[in-house]
Short mmCIF file of C-alpha atoms in Angstrom, two decimals:
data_model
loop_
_atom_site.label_atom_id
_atom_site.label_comp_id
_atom_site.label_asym_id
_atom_site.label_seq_id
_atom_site.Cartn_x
_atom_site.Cartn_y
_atom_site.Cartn_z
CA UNK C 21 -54.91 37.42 14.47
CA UNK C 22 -53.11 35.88 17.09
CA UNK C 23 -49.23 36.46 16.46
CA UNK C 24 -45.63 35.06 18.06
CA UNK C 25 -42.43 37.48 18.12
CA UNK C 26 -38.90 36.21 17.78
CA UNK C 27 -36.99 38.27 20.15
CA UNK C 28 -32.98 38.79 20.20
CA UNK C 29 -31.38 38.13 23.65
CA UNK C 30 -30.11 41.86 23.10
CA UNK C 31 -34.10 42.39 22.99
CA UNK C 32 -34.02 43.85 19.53
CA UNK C 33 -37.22 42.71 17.73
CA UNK C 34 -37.14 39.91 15.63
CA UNK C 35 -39.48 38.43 12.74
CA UNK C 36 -43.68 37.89 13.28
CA UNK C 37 -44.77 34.69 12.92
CA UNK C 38 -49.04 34.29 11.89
CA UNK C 39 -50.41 31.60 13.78
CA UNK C 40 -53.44 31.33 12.65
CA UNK C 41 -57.18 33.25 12.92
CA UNK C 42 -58.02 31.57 16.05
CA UNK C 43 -55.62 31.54 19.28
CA UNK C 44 -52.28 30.21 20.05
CA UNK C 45 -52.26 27.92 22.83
CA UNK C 46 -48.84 26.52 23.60
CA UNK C 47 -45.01 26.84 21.39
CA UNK C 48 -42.20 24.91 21.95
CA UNK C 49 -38.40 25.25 20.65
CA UNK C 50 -36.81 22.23 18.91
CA UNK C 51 -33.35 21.65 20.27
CA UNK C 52 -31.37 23.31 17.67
CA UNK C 53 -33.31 26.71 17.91
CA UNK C 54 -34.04 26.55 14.41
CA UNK C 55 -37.77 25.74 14.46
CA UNK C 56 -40.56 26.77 16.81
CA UNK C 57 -43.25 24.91 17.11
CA UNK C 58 -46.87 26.19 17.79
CA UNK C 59 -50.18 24.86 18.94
CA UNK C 60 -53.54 26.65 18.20
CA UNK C 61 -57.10 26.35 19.09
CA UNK C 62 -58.13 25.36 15.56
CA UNK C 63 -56.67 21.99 15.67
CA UNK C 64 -54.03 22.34 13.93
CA UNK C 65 -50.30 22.47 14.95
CA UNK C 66 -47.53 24.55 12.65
CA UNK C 67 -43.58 24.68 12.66
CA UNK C 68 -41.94 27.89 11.56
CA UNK C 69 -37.89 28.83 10.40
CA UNK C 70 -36.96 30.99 13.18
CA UNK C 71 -34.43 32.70 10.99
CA UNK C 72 -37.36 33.57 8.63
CA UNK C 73 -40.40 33.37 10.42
CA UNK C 74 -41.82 31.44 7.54
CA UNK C 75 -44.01 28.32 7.95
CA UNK C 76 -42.19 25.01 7.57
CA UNK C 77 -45.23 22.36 7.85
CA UNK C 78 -48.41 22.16 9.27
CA UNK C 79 -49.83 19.11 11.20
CA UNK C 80 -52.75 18.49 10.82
CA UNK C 81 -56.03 15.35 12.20
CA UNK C 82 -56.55 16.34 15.32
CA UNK C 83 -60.57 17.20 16.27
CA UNK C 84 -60.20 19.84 19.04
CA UNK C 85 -57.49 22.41 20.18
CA UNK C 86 -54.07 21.05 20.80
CA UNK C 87 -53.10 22.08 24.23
CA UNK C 88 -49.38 20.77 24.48
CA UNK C 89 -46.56 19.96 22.12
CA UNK C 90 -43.01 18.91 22.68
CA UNK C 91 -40.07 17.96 20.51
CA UNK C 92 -37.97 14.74 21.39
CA UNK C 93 -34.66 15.36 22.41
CA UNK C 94 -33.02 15.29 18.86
CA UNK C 95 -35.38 17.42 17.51
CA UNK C 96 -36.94 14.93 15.00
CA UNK C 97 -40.09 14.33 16.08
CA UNK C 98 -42.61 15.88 17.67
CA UNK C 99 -45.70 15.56 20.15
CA UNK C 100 -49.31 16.86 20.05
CA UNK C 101 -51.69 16.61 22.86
CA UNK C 102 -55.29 17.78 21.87
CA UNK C 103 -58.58 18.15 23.84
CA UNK C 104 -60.04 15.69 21.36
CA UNK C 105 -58.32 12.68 24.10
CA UNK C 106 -55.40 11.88 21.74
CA UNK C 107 -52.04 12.63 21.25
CA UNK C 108 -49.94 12.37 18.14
CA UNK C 109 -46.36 11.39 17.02
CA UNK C 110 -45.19 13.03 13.93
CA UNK C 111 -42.25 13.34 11.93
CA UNK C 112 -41.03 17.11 12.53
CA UNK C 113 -39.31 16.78 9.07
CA UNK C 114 -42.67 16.14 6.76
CA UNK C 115 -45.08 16.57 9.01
CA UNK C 116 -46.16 12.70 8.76
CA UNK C 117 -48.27 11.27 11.37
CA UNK C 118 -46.18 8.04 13.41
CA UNK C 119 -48.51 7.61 16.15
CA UNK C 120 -51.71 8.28 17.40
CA UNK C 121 -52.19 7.62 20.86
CA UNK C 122 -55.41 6.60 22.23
CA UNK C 123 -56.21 5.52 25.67
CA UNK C 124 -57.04 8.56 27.48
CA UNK C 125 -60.82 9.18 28.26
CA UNK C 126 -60.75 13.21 28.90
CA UNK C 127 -58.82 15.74 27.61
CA UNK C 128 -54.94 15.41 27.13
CA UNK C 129 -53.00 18.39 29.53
CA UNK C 130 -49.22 17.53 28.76
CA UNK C 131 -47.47 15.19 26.80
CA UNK C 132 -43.79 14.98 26.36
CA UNK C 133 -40.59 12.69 25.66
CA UNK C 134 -38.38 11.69 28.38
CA UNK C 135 -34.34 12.06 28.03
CA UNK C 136 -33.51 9.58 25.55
CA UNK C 137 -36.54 9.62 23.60
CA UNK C 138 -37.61 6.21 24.58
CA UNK C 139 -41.22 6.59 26.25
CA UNK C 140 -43.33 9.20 25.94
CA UNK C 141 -45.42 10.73 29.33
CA UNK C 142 -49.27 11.78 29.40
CA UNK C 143 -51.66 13.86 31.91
CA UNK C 144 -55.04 13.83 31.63
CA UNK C 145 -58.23 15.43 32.79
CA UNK C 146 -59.13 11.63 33.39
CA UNK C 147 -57.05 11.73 36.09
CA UNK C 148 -54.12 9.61 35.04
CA UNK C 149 -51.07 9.51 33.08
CA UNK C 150 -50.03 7.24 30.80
CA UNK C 151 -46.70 5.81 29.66
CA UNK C 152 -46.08 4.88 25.81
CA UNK C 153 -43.25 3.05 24.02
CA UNK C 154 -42.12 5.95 22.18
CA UNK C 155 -40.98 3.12 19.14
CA UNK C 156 -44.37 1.65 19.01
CA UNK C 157 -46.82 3.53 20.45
CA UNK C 158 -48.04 1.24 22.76
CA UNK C 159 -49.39 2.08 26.35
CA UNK C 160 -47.04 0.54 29.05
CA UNK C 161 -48.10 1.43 32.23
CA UNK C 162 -51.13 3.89 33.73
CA UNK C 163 -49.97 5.93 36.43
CA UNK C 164 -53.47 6.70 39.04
CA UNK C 165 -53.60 7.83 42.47
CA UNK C 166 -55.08 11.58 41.87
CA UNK C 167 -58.70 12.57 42.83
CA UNK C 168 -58.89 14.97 40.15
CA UNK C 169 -57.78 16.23 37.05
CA UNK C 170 -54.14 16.66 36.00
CA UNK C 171 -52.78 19.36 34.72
CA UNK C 172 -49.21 18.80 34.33
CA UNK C 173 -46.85 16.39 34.30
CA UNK C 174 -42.75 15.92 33.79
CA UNK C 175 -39.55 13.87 33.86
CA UNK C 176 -36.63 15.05 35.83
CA UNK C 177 -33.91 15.25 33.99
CA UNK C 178 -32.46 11.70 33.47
CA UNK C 179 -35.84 10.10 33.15
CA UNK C 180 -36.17 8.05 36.74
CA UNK C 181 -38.51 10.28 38.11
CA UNK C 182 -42.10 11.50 36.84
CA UNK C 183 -43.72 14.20 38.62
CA UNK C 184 -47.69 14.62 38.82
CA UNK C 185 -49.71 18.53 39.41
CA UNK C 186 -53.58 17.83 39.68
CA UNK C 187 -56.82 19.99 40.32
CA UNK C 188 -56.93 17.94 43.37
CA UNK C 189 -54.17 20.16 45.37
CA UNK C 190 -51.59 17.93 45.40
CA UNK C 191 -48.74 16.61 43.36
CA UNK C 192 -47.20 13.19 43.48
CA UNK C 193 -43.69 11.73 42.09
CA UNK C 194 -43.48 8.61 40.35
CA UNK C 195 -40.55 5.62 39.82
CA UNK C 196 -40.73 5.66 36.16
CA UNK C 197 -39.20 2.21 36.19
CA UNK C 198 -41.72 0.78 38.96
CA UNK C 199 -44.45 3.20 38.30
CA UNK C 200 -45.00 3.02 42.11
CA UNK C 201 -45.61 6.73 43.63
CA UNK C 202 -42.75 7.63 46.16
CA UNK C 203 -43.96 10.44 47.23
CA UNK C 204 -47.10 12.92 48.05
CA UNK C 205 -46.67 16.89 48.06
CA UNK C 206 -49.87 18.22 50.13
CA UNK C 207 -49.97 21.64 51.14
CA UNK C 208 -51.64 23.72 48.39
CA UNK C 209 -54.92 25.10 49.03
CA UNK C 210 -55.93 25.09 45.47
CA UNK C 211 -55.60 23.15 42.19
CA UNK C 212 -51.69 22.94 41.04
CA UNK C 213 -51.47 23.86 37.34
CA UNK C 214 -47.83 23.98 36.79
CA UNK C 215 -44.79 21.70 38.14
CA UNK C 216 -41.27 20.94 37.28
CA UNK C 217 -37.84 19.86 38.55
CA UNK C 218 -34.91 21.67 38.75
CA UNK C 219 -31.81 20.15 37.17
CA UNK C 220 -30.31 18.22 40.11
CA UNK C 221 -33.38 16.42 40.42
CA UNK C 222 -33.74 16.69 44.25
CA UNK C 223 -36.33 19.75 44.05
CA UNK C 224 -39.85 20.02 42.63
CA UNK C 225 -41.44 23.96 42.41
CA UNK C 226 -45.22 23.69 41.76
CA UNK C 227 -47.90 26.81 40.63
CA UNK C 228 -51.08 27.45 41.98
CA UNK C 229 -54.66 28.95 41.89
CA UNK C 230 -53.78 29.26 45.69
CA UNK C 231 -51.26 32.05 44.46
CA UNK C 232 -48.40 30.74 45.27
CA UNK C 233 -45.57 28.81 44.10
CA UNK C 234 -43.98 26.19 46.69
CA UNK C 235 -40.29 24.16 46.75
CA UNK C 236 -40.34 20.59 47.85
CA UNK C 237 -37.92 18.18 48.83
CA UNK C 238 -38.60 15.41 46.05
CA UNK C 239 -37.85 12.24 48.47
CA UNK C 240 -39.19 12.92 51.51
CA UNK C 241 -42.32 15.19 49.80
CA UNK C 242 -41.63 18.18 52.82
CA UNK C 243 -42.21 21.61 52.05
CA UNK C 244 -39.25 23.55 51.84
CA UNK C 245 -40.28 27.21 50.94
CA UNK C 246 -43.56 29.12 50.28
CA UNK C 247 -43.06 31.97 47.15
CA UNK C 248 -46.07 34.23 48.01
CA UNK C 249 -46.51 37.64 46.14
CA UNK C 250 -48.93 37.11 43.16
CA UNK C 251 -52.39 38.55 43.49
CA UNK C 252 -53.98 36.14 40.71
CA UNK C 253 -53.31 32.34 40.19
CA UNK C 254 -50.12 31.02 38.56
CA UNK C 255 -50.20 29.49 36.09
CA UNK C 256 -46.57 27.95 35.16
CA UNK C 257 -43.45 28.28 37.09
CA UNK C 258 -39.86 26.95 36.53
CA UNK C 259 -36.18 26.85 37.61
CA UNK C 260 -33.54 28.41 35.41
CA UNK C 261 -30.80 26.06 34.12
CA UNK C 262 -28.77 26.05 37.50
CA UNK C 263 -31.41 25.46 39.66
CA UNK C 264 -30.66 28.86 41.80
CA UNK C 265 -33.53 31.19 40.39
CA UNK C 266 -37.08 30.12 39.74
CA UNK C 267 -39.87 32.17 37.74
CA UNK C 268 -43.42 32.21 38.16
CA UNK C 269 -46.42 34.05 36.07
CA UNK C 270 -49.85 34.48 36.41
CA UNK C 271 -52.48 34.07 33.47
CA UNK C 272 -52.06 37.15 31.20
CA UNK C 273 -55.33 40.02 31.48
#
């Protein structure tokens, strides 16, 4: 049975959560640190008490595994993106569905809220992302430009800028008020599976089956530095909260 641990920052073992018979695929913290949310290859998405480690709700309507989840910025909703093409707005509190959004033709790879909850961002092994009014669910704007599938996708921190990873070795960034694409990242020799900004905004590291991890200059798109080391692909990457220190990893054996 696949299982999560809560873990102490003094790295004393904390309660076992149960996710379910088949495996977990992706968790998520609400803001607060009070619930965890977790994703699981039999459809079906479940919130836990950390304090506890008991279940708090389960969501549940989606046909395939759920691949990403994310909780809005005040913690009172939350996001599903599933390999059945849709994602899903629910209320964290009940576990009632808000939203369903359909568009996407392929399976859903990310899905999250920007900063002030007010549209909701989409990646796609149809090789776009989408934009949704977060309020009513409706699509606003289709981001394309990627010859393959993509795998990731983010905001930078106050919402301007959307950045793109695709199977296609390259990652582009994105006016989220224009929707025009700014900027190309090229370099990679393999599909990127993981990227992210740190907190200034005016970096972008990326992951890759190509083994390495690269940081780019976000508005002119150069490469800045090339993190080799891994033997296997990585598969997510990110910058700590003062952008100084980045962490990569590689699929677990």
């Amino acid at each position: 049975m696949s299982q999560c641990h809560k873990l102490n920052v003094n790295d004393r073992p904390g309660h076992k959560v149960e996710v379910s018979k088949k495996w977990k695929v992706c968790l998520s913290f609400n803001p607060q640190s009070t619930v965890v949310a977790t994703g699981s290859m039999d459809t079906t998405a479940k919130l836990w008490d950390i304090q506890n480690g008991e279940e708090v709700v389960t969501l549940t309507g989606h046909l395939a595994e759920i691949i990403s989840l994310s909780f809005d910025t005040s913690g009172d909703r939350i996001i599903t993106g599933s390999f059945d093409h849709t994602v899903v707005v629910w209320d964290a509190s009940t576990g009632r569905k808000v939203h369903t959004l359909i568009g996407h033709c392929a399976e859903i790879s990310s899905a999250l809220f920007n900063w002030d909850c007010s549209l909701i961002l989409t990646g796609s092994m149809d090789k776009t992302c989408m934009l949704w009014d977060a309020t009513s669910g409706k699509c606003v704007a289709t981001l394309t430009g990627h010859d393959d599938e993509i795998l990731d996708s983010c905001f930078d921190y106050t919402g301007k800028l959307i950045a793109t990873a695709s199977a296609d070795g390259t990652a582009r960034v994105y006016d989220a008020t224009t929707r025009k694409c700014i900027t190309k990242l090229e370099g990679h020799e393999g599909e990127i599976s993981k990227i992210s900004f740190n907190p200034q905004g005016n970096r972008l590291l990326t992951g890759s089956s190509d083994k390495t991890a690269r940081i780019w200059d976000v508005q002119t798109g150069q490469c800045l530095q090339v993190l080799e080391g891994h033997t296997d692909e990585i598969f997510s990457c990110a910058f700590n909260y003062n952008g100084n220190i980045v962490i990569t990893g590689k699929e677990a054996v």
